[in-house]
Coordinates of C-alpha atoms in Angstrom, one line a residue:
Chain A
X25 CA 96.7 59.9 96.9
X26 CA 99.1 57.7 98.1
X27 CA 96.5 54.6 98.3
X28 CA 94.6 55.7 94.9
X29 CA 96.6 53.0 93.2
X30 CA 98.4 50.2 95.2
X31 CA 96.3 47.1 93.1
X32 CA 94.9 45.4 96.4
X33 CA 91.5 45.0 95.8
X34 CA 90.2 42.1 98.4
X35 CA 93.4 40.2 98.8
X36 CA 93.9 41.8 102.0
X37 CA 95.2 40.2 105.1
X38 CA 97.8 39.1 103.8
X39 CA 99.9 39.1 107.8
X40 CA 103.7 38.8 107.0
X41 CA 105.7 36.4 109.7
X42 CA 105.6 39.9 112.3
X43 CA 102.0 40.1 112.3
X44 CA 101.8 43.4 110.5
X45 CA 100.4 43.7 107.1
X46 CA 101.0 46.7 104.8
X47 CA 97.0 47.2 105.3
X48 CA 96.9 46.9 109.1
X49 CA 100.1 49.1 109.0
X50 CA 97.8 51.5 106.3
X51 CA 94.7 51.4 109.4
X52 CA 97.5 52.1 112.0
X53 CA 98.7 55.2 110.2
X54 CA 95.0 56.5 109.1
X55 CA 93.8 56.1 113.0
X56 CA 96.5 58.3 114.1
X57 CA 95.4 60.8 111.1
X58 CA 91.9 60.9 112.7
X59 CA 92.8 61.6 115.9
X60 CA 94.7 64.8 115.2
X61 CA 92.1 65.5 112.7
X62 CA 89.5 65.0 115.7
X63 CA 91.4 67.5 118.0
X64 CA 91.1 70.6 115.9
X65 CA 87.6 69.7 115.3
X66 CA 87.4 70.6 118.6
X67 CA 88.6 73.9 119.0
X68 CA 87.7 75.3 115.3
X69 CA 84.4 74.6 115.1
X70 CA 82.7 75.8 112.0
X71 CA 79.5 75.7 110.7
X72 CA 80.1 75.4 106.6
X73 CA 78.5 79.3 105.9
X74 CA 80.5 80.1 108.4
X75 CA 84.4 79.8 106.6
X76 CA 85.9 83.2 105.9
X77 CA 88.2 81.4 103.9
X78 CA 87.3 78.6 101.2
X79 CA 90.3 77.2 102.4
X80 CA 89.1 76.7 106.1
X81 CA 88.5 73.7 107.0
X82 CA 84.7 72.9 107.8
X83 CA 83.1 70.7 110.2
X84 CA 81.8 67.9 108.4
X85 CA 80.0 64.8 110.5
X86 CA 79.0 61.6 108.8
X87 CA 77.3 58.4 109.4
X88 CA 79.4 55.4 108.4
X89 CA 78.6 51.4 108.7
X90 CA 76.1 53.1 111.5
X91 CA 78.5 55.0 113.5
X92 CA 79.4 58.6 112.9
X93 CA 82.4 60.4 112.8
X94 CA 83.5 63.8 113.1
X95 CA 86.0 65.4 110.7
X96 CA 87.0 68.8 109.5
X97 CA 87.7 68.6 105.9
X98 CA 88.5 70.7 103.0
X99 CA 85.0 71.9 101.8
X100 CA 86.6 69.8 98.3
X101 CA 86.7 66.9 99.9
X102 CA 84.7 63.9 97.9
X103 CA 83.1 61.1 100.7
X104 CA 85.3 58.6 98.7
X105 CA 88.6 60.4 100.1
X106 CA 86.9 61.1 103.3
X107 CA 86.3 57.6 103.5
X108 CA 89.8 56.0 102.4
X109 CA 92.0 58.9 103.7
X110 CA 89.9 60.4 106.6
X111 CA 88.5 57.6 108.5
X112 CA 90.8 54.9 106.8
X113 CA 87.7 52.8 105.3
X114 CA 90.1 51.9 102.3
X115 CA 87.5 49.6 100.9
X116 CA 85.7 51.7 98.3
X117 CA 88.2 52.0 95.7
X118 CA 89.2 54.8 93.6
X119 CA 89.6 54.5 90.2
X120 CA 89.4 56.7 87.3
X121 CA 87.9 59.1 90.0
X122 CA 85.8 60.8 86.9
X123 CA 82.5 58.9 87.7
X124 CA 82.9 55.9 84.9
X125 CA 84.4 53.3 86.5
X126 CA 82.4 52.7 89.6
X127 CA 85.2 51.2 91.5
X128 CA 84.1 53.6 94.4
X129 CA 80.2 53.0 94.3
X130 CA 79.0 52.9 97.9
X131 CA 75.0 53.4 99.1
X132 CA 73.2 56.8 100.8
X133 CA 71.0 55.6 102.3
X134 CA 70.2 52.7 100.2
X135 CA 70.9 54.1 97.1
X136 CA 74.4 53.1 95.0
X137 CA 75.8 56.1 94.6
X138 CA 79.6 57.0 92.9
X139 CA 81.3 58.3 96.3
X140 CA 84.2 60.4 94.0
X141 CA 82.0 62.3 92.7
X142 CA 79.7 63.5 95.8
X143 CA 81.2 65.7 98.4
X144 CA 81.0 64.3 101.8
X145 CA 79.9 68.0 103.2
X146 CA 76.8 67.0 101.1
X147 CA 76.0 63.7 102.3
X148 CA 75.3 64.8 106.6
X149 CA 72.5 63.4 107.6
X150 CA 72.6 60.4 105.4
X151 CA 73.0 57.0 106.0
X152 CA 76.5 55.8 104.2
X153 CA 76.9 52.3 103.7
X154 CA 80.7 50.8 101.6
X155 CA 81.6 47.2 101.7
X156 CA 82.9 47.3 105.2
X157 CA 78.7 48.0 106.3
X158 CA 78.7 44.6 104.0
X159 CA 79.5 42.2 106.0
X160 CA 77.8 40.5 109.7
X161 CA 78.5 41.4 113.0
X162 CA 79.8 37.8 113.2
X163 CA 82.1 38.5 110.0
X164 CA 80.1 36.4 108.0
X165 CA 80.2 37.4 104.4
X166 CA 77.0 38.9 102.3
X167 CA 76.0 36.2 100.2
X168 CA 76.8 38.5 97.5
X169 CA 80.4 38.2 98.6
X170 CA 80.2 34.5 99.3
X171 CA 78.5 34.4 95.0
X172 CA 81.9 36.5 93.8
X173 CA 84.3 34.4 95.7
X174 CA 82.7 30.8 94.9
X175 CA 82.1 32.7 90.4
X176 CA 85.3 33.6 90.4
X177 CA 83.6 36.8 89.7
X178 CA 87.3 38.9 89.4
X179 CA 91.0 39.1 88.8
X180 CA 92.9 41.6 90.4
X181 CA 90.4 42.5 92.7
X182 CA 90.0 46.0 92.3
X183 CA 86.9 46.6 91.2
X184 CA 85.7 44.2 93.3
X185 CA 84.6 46.1 96.1
X186 CA 82.5 48.7 93.7
X187 CA 81.2 45.6 91.7
X188 CA 79.6 44.2 94.9
X189 CA 77.9 46.8 96.1
X190 CA 76.3 47.6 93.0
X191 CA 75.1 44.5 92.8
X192 CA 73.8 44.3 96.0
X193 CA 71.7 47.7 95.1
X194 CA 70.7 46.1 91.7
X195 CA 69.1 42.9 93.7
X196 CA 67.2 45.5 95.9
X197 CA 66.0 47.3 92.9
X198 CA 64.4 44.6 91.2
X199 CA 66.8 44.9 88.3
X200 CA 68.9 41.3 88.7
X201 CA 65.8 39.2 87.0
X202 CA 68.1 38.1 84.4
X203 CA 71.3 38.4 82.5
X204 CA 70.5 40.9 80.1
X205 CA 69.0 42.7 82.9
X206 CA 71.8 42.1 85.0
X207 CA 74.2 43.0 82.0
X208 CA 72.6 46.8 82.1
X209 CA 72.0 47.5 85.4
X210 CA 75.6 46.6 86.6
X211 CA 77.0 49.1 83.6
X212 CA 78.3 51.5 85.6
X213 CA 81.0 49.2 87.1
X214 CA 83.8 48.3 84.7
X215 CA 86.1 45.5 84.7
X216 CA 89.6 45.5 82.7
X217 CA 89.7 42.0 83.8
X218 CA 87.1 41.2 82.1
X219 CA 85.5 39.1 84.5
X220 CA 82.1 40.1 83.1
X221 CA 80.5 36.9 82.7
X222 CA 81.5 35.5 86.1
X223 CA 80.1 38.5 87.6
X224 CA 76.7 38.0 86.0
X225 CA 76.7 34.4 87.5
X226 CA 77.4 36.1 90.7
X227 CA 74.7 38.5 90.9
X228 CA 72.4 35.9 89.5
X229 CA 73.1 33.7 92.2
X230 CA 73.0 35.9 95.2
X231 CA 69.8 37.0 94.1
X232 CA 68.2 33.8 94.6
X233 CA 69.9 33.8 98.5
X234 CA 69.2 37.3 99.5
X235 CA 65.7 36.5 98.3
X236 CA 65.2 33.2 99.6
Chain B
X17 CA 89.6 71.8 91.7
X18 CA 90.3 74.8 93.3
X19 CA 88.9 75.8 97.3
X20 CA 85.4 77.0 97.3
X21 CA 82.7 77.9 99.6
X22 CA 79.6 74.9 100.5
X23 CA 76.6 76.5 101.1
X24 CA 74.0 74.3 102.0
X25 CA 70.4 75.5 101.1
X26 CA 67.5 74.2 103.3
X27 CA 64.8 75.5 101.1
X28 CA 63.8 77.2 98.0
X29 CA 64.7 81.1 99.3
X30 CA 67.7 79.8 101.0
X31 CA 69.4 78.8 97.8
X32 CA 68.0 82.0 95.9
X33 CA 69.3 83.9 98.5
X34 CA 72.9 82.3 98.8
X35 CA 73.6 83.2 95.0
X36 CA 76.0 86.0 95.1
X37 CA 75.8 88.8 91.9
X38 CA 78.4 88.1 89.1
X39 CA 80.3 90.9 88.5
X40 CA 79.0 91.3 84.7
X41 CA 75.3 91.8 85.2
X42 CA 74.6 91.1 81.4
X43 CA 75.1 87.4 80.9
X44 CA 77.8 87.3 78.6
X45 CA 80.2 86.0 80.7
X46 CA 80.9 82.4 79.6
X47 CA 78.5 79.9 81.8
X48 CA 81.5 77.5 83.0
X49 CA 82.8 80.9 84.5
X50 CA 79.8 81.7 87.2
X51 CA 80.9 82.6 90.7
X52 CA 78.1 80.9 92.3
X53 CA 76.3 77.1 90.8
X54 CA 74.2 75.3 92.4
X55 CA 74.7 71.4 93.5
X56 CA 72.0 68.9 93.2
X57 CA 73.6 65.0 91.8
X58 CA 76.6 67.0 90.9
X59 CA 77.8 64.5 88.6
X60 CA 78.7 67.7 85.4
X61 CA 79.5 70.6 88.6
X62 CA 81.9 68.2 90.0
X63 CA 83.6 66.3 87.3
X64 CA 84.3 69.8 85.4
X65 CA 85.1 71.4 88.7
X66 CA 88.1 68.1 88.9
X67 CA 89.0 69.2 85.4
X68 CA 89.0 73.4 86.2
X69 CA 86.8 73.8 83.9
X70 CA 84.2 75.2 85.9
X71 CA 85.9 77.2 89.1
X72 CA 82.9 78.4 91.7
X73 CA 83.3 80.4 94.9
X74 CA 80.7 79.8 96.2
X75 CA 78.8 75.9 96.2
X76 CA 74.9 75.4 96.9
X77 CA 73.9 72.5 97.8
X78 CA 70.4 72.3 96.9
X79 CA 69.6 68.4 97.5
X80 CA 67.8 69.3 100.8
X81 CA 65.0 70.7 98.3
X82 CA 64.1 67.3 96.9
X83 CA 62.2 67.3 100.6
X84 CA 59.7 69.7 98.8
X85 CA 57.4 70.2 96.3
X86 CA 60.5 70.6 93.7
X87 CA 60.9 66.6 95.0
X88 CA 58.3 64.8 94.0
X89 CA 56.2 63.6 90.9
X90 CA 52.7 64.3 90.5
X91 CA 50.7 62.8 87.7
X92 CA 46.5 64.0 87.0
X93 CA 44.3 65.7 84.8
X94 CA 46.5 68.6 84.0
X95 CA 49.9 66.2 82.9
X96 CA 52.6 65.1 84.7
X97 CA 54.3 67.6 86.9
X98 CA 58.5 66.2 87.2
X99 CA 60.0 68.3 90.2
X100 CA 63.6 69.4 89.2
X101 CA 65.4 67.0 92.7
X102 CA 63.8 64.0 91.8
X103 CA 66.3 61.5 90.5
X104 CA 66.6 60.0 86.9
X105 CA 65.8 56.4 88.5
X106 CA 62.6 58.0 90.0
X107 CA 61.9 59.1 86.9
X108 CA 62.6 56.2 84.9
X109 CA 60.9 53.7 87.1
X110 CA 57.9 56.0 87.7
X111 CA 54.7 53.9 86.7
X112 CA 52.9 56.5 85.5
X113 CA 55.9 58.3 83.7
X114 CA 56.6 55.0 82.6
X115 CA 52.3 54.3 81.1
X116 CA 51.5 57.3 80.1
X117 CA 54.9 58.9 79.0
X118 CA 56.9 56.4 77.5
X119 CA 59.8 58.7 76.0
X120 CA 60.5 59.8 79.0
X121 CA 61.0 57.1 80.9
X122 CA 63.3 55.6 78.0
X123 CA 64.8 58.5 77.7
X124 CA 65.9 58.4 80.9
X125 CA 66.3 54.7 81.7
X126 CA 68.8 54.4 78.7
X127 CA 71.3 57.1 80.0
X128 CA 74.6 57.3 82.2
X129 CA 74.7 54.3 84.3
X130 CA 72.7 53.2 87.3
X131 CA 74.3 55.5 89.9
X132 CA 74.5 58.2 88.0
X133 CA 70.6 57.8 87.5
X134 CA 70.1 57.7 91.3
X135 CA 73.0 60.7 91.6
X136 CA 71.4 62.8 89.0
X137 CA 68.2 65.6 89.8
X138 CA 66.3 66.1 86.4
X139 CA 67.1 69.7 86.3
X140 CA 70.7 69.4 87.3
X141 CA 70.1 66.8 83.5
X142 CA 69.1 69.3 81.1
X143 CA 71.5 71.2 81.8
X144 CA 74.7 69.2 81.6
X145 CA 78.0 69.9 79.2
X146 CA 78.8 68.5 76.1
X147 CA 81.2 66.1 76.2
X148 CA 83.1 67.8 73.3
X149 CA 86.7 67.0 74.0
X150 CA 88.0 70.5 73.6
X151 CA 85.3 71.5 75.7
X152 CA 86.7 69.2 78.7
X153 CA 90.1 69.4 78.2
X154 CA 92.2 73.6 79.8
X155 CA 95.1 72.4 77.8
X156 CA 93.6 73.8 74.4
X157 CA 92.7 77.9 75.1
X158 CA 91.0 78.3 72.2
X159 CA 87.2 77.0 73.1
X160 CA 84.8 79.4 71.9
X161 CA 82.9 77.7 75.4
X162 CA 85.1 78.4 77.8
X163 CA 87.0 81.6 76.1
X164 CA 85.1 83.3 73.9
X165 CA 86.6 84.7 70.6
X166 CA 89.5 82.1 71.3
X167 CA 88.7 79.9 68.3
X168 CA 87.5 76.5 68.1
X169 CA 89.7 73.5 68.7
X170 CA 86.8 71.2 67.2
X171 CA 86.6 72.3 64.1
X172 CA 89.3 70.3 62.2
X173 CA 90.0 68.2 65.6
X174 CA 88.7 65.2 66.3
X175 CA 85.1 65.7 66.0
X176 CA 83.2 62.1 65.1
X177 CA 81.3 62.8 68.7
X178 CA 80.4 66.0 67.5
X179 CA 76.8 68.0 65.9
X180 CA 75.9 68.3 62.6
X181 CA 72.6 69.9 63.2
X182 CA 72.1 73.5 64.7
X183 CA 76.1 74.6 65.0
X184 CA 77.8 77.7 64.1
X185 CA 81.0 79.0 62.6
X186 CA 82.3 79.6 66.3
X187 CA 81.3 75.9 68.2
X188 CA 80.1 72.6 66.7
X189 CA 79.9 71.1 70.5
X190 CA 76.5 68.6 70.5
X191 CA 74.1 68.5 73.5
X192 CA 74.7 65.3 75.1
X193 CA 71.6 64.3 76.9
X194 CA 68.2 62.2 76.4
X195 CA 66.1 63.5 78.7
X196 CA 65.9 67.4 77.2
X197 CA 65.1 65.1 73.7
X198 CA 62.0 63.7 75.4
X199 CA 60.8 66.8 77.1
X200 CA 61.1 68.4 73.4
X201 CA 58.8 65.8 71.6
X202 CA 55.7 66.1 74.8
X203 CA 56.0 70.1 74.6
X204 CA 57.0 70.4 77.9
X205 CA 57.2 73.5 79.8
X206 CA 59.8 74.4 82.3
X207 CA 59.5 76.5 86.4
X208 CA 62.2 78.1 86.5
X209 CA 61.9 80.6 90.1
X210 CA 64.4 83.6 90.4
X211 CA 64.4 86.3 92.9
X212 CA 61.8 87.9 91.1
X213 CA 59.5 85.1 91.8
X214 CA 58.4 82.4 89.5
X215 CA 57.5 81.5 85.8
X216 CA 57.0 79.3 83.3
X217 CA 59.0 78.5 79.8
X218 CA 58.6 76.9 77.0
X219 CA 61.5 74.1 77.8
X220 CA 62.3 74.5 74.2
X221 CA 63.3 78.4 74.6
X222 CA 65.4 76.7 77.6
X223 CA 68.3 75.7 75.3
X224 CA 70.4 78.4 72.6
X225 CA 71.9 78.5 69.5
X226 CA 75.6 78.6 69.6
X227 CA 75.7 81.5 67.0
X228 CA 78.5 84.2 68.2
X229 CA 78.0 82.8 71.6
X230 CA 78.5 79.5 72.1
X231 CA 79.4 80.2 76.3
X232 CA 75.9 81.1 76.9
X233 CA 74.5 77.7 76.9
X234 CA 70.9 79.2 78.2
X235 CA 68.1 81.6 78.7
X236 CA 68.1 81.3 82.7
X237 CA 69.2 84.5 84.3
X238 CA 71.5 84.8 86.5
X239 CA 70.5 83.1 90.0
X240 CA 67.4 81.4 88.1
X241 CA 66.9 77.9 89.0
X242 CA 64.9 75.4 87.6
X243 CA 62.7 73.8 90.1
X244 CA 59.2 71.7 87.9
X245 CA 59.0 70.4 84.1
X246 CA 55.1 69.9 83.5
X247 CA 54.2 67.7 80.3
X248 CA 50.9 68.5 79.0
X249 CA 48.4 65.2 78.5
X250 CA 48.5 65.2 75.0
X251 CA 46.9 62.3 72.8
X252 CA 50.3 61.7 71.1
X253 CA 51.7 60.6 74.6
X254 CA 51.4 57.0 74.8
X255 CA 52.5 56.2 71.3
X256 CA 56.2 57.7 72.5
X257 CA 59.1 56.3 72.4
X258 CA 63.0 57.0 72.6
X259 CA 65.2 55.3 70.4
X260 CA 69.1 56.0 70.5
X261 CA 71.5 54.5 68.7
X262 CA 75.8 54.3 70.6
X263 CA 78.6 52.8 70.5
X264 CA 78.3 50.6 73.5
X265 CA 75.0 48.7 74.0
X266 CA 74.4 51.3 78.0
X267 CA 76.5 53.4 79.9
X268 CA 77.6 55.5 76.6
X269 CA 75.6 59.0 74.9
X270 CA 74.2 59.0 71.6
X271 CA 75.5 59.2 68.5
X272 CA 71.9 59.9 67.7
X273 CA 68.8 59.7 68.8
X274 CA 65.0 60.1 67.8
X275 CA 62.0 60.9 70.5
X276 CA 58.9 60.3 68.6
X277 CA 55.7 61.2 70.1
X278 CA 53.2 60.8 67.7
X279 CA 48.7 60.9 67.3
X280 CA 47.6 58.1 64.5
X281 CA 44.3 58.5 63.1
X282 CA 44.0 54.9 61.4
X283 CA 47.7 55.2 59.6
X284 CA 47.5 58.3 59.3
X285 CA 49.7 60.9 61.0
X286 CA 47.4 63.4 62.7
X287 CA 50.1 65.4 64.4
X288 CA 53.3 64.6 65.5
X289 CA 56.8 65.8 66.9
X290 CA 60.1 64.7 66.4
X291 CA 63.6 65.5 68.6
X292 CA 66.6 64.4 67.7
X293 CA 69.9 63.9 69.4
X294 CA 73.2 63.6 69.6
X295 CA 73.3 65.2 66.0
X296 CA 72.5 68.8 67.5
X297 CA 74.1 71.4 68.7
X298 CA 71.1 71.8 71.8
X299 CA 67.5 69.6 71.8
X300 CA 66.9 70.2 68.0
X301 CA 62.7 69.7 67.4
X302 CA 62.7 68.3 63.6
X303 CA 59.4 70.1 63.1
X304 CA 59.7 70.6 59.1
X305 CA 59.6 67.3 59.3
X306 CA 57.0 67.4 61.7
X307 CA 55.2 69.4 59.4
X308 CA 55.8 66.7 56.0
X309 CA 54.3 63.7 57.7
X310 CA 50.8 65.4 59.1
X311 CA 48.1 63.8 57.2
X312 CA 50.5 61.2 55.9
X313 CA 50.7 57.9 56.0
X314 CA 54.1 56.4 57.6
X315 CA 54.9 54.3 54.5
X316 CA 58.7 54.8 53.2
X317 CA 58.2 57.3 50.9
X318 CA 57.3 59.4 53.5
X319 CA 60.2 58.3 56.3
X320 CA 62.5 58.9 53.8
X321 CA 61.3 62.7 52.7
X322 CA 61.3 63.4 56.0
X323 CA 64.5 62.5 57.1
X324 CA 65.5 64.2 54.4
X325 CA 63.7 66.7 55.5
X326 CA 65.0 66.7 59.0
X327 CA 68.9 66.4 57.7
X328 CA 68.6 69.8 54.9
X329 CA 70.7 71.9 57.1
X330 CA 73.4 69.3 58.0
X331 CA 76.8 70.9 58.6
X332 CA 78.8 67.6 58.5
X333 CA 82.7 67.4 59.5
X334 CA 85.8 65.4 58.6
X335 CA 85.2 62.7 61.1
X336 CA 81.1 63.4 61.9
X337 CA 79.5 63.1 58.0
X338 CA 78.3 59.2 59.1
X339 CA 75.9 61.3 61.6
X340 CA 73.9 62.8 58.4
X341 CA 73.4 59.1 57.2
X342 CA 73.2 57.5 60.6
X343 CA 70.9 60.3 62.3
X344 CA 68.0 59.7 59.6
X345 CA 68.0 56.4 60.1
X346 CA 67.9 56.3 63.5
X347 CA 64.5 58.6 63.0
X348 CA 62.8 56.3 60.3
X349 CA 63.4 53.3 62.5
X350 CA 62.1 55.5 65.4
X351 CA 59.2 56.7 63.3
X352 CA 57.9 53.2 62.2
X353 CA 59.0 51.6 65.9
X354 CA 56.1 54.9 67.3
X355 CA 53.4 53.4 63.9
X356 CA 53.6 50.2 65.3
X357 CA 53.9 50.1 69.0
X358 CA 50.7 48.8 71.0
X359 CA 48.8 50.9 73.6

């Protein structure tokens, strides 16, 4: 939970004079954590069903944005917590953590889902895509990311990664054919700053570019 | 959330084998206390585990069953078969479902959010738990659903969203789902697998009235797993709809809803099925209102009579009395819309 309410939103990259930002510091910390887990995992590999105590960690292999991650996790770990706390991908946000706000929307096998209500163990063998996986290999923004920036479709930005993941899926599902349809199919993503009119504009604009 | 054993079932036998017998074989223990829980979409189970309402020792992940028949939609002369691992969005977007059983597609489409509809299975959807605040908040000891015999904090508490039909002196929790009303209106059967084999049962017999045992919500026995829903091809399938009235335009539970399936003969009701949601303790069939309408035209007099009949036994509480009038208006509008829809 250390990073659950930091309000950083999408305003990352504000490096200070020393070359260290809070985000890069956190990223480094997470890297260390992953290394420790990986070491422990090699000495204590278990199949989930073989765990003797429910408190024993289980080996979980995840495919995130095309990269494999072998983790040793408490069975209670949600996909969201695996991403944020164990892999260091902090783009997906923890909002309500109850499936109501949509800030943790990610894609599993191309379908948008809620990372807070899915166990990490349950998405093994599936392809998970997060906001970090949306950007092109050359660092170019996805058309939806570009549209959110151009249409000022956020204020604090906390809900933005979830909004963008949901919006990309909304277009791919064919449910972005009118402002009304966008509003209905984006209703699972809440924005407390109420940037909704601009979000609808961004989705409709990006749809044109995604289909071009 | 309490620690649990995570078990992944690769197929139906594997799922049934993973089930661990309960200490109490009589089924009288609260269903939330079951030691083994099946995990499909998880949108109810994980939520309630985080709230410490459900505390399974073992969670059996059955999502791999969606690669079997339990994950398929079949439509033919025998009607529609919806596998229990089909996701809500798959059924809602399915062409045969939309054109032949609009009430099913609409009930799913109007529920939850796009993300939840991608996750939640149809089998899990019908088994979702009440959103009664006192059931979900474990700081209240007095919930007969969680702690049998402890009383009901909702009776004199905030009960605006709770039920007016089918309630008892022990529980007024409302059934929150939408899809179940469509299944009731279409005379669906439910296919259930267990250690003794597979059985079929009218879906209307799946949910139990709360009575004096609100902790027992369904007629499923321990370890049984819903594998499919079978919907017959009946004359009223195409002239069917779901009307949902709620506080928000989207992503909200029903205050009142009506699933209608109507067989019209030149403006006269040959047969009709009415199921009500949001207002009742379990998916609710308004059989007496149906009987009243048979052989009659859909006009204002008959609509009022049917609506009055449907809510004749309503037992409103302090904050939910409005649901009687709202429920009646919802039913009348749904019947009128069904009678005039183009098929």
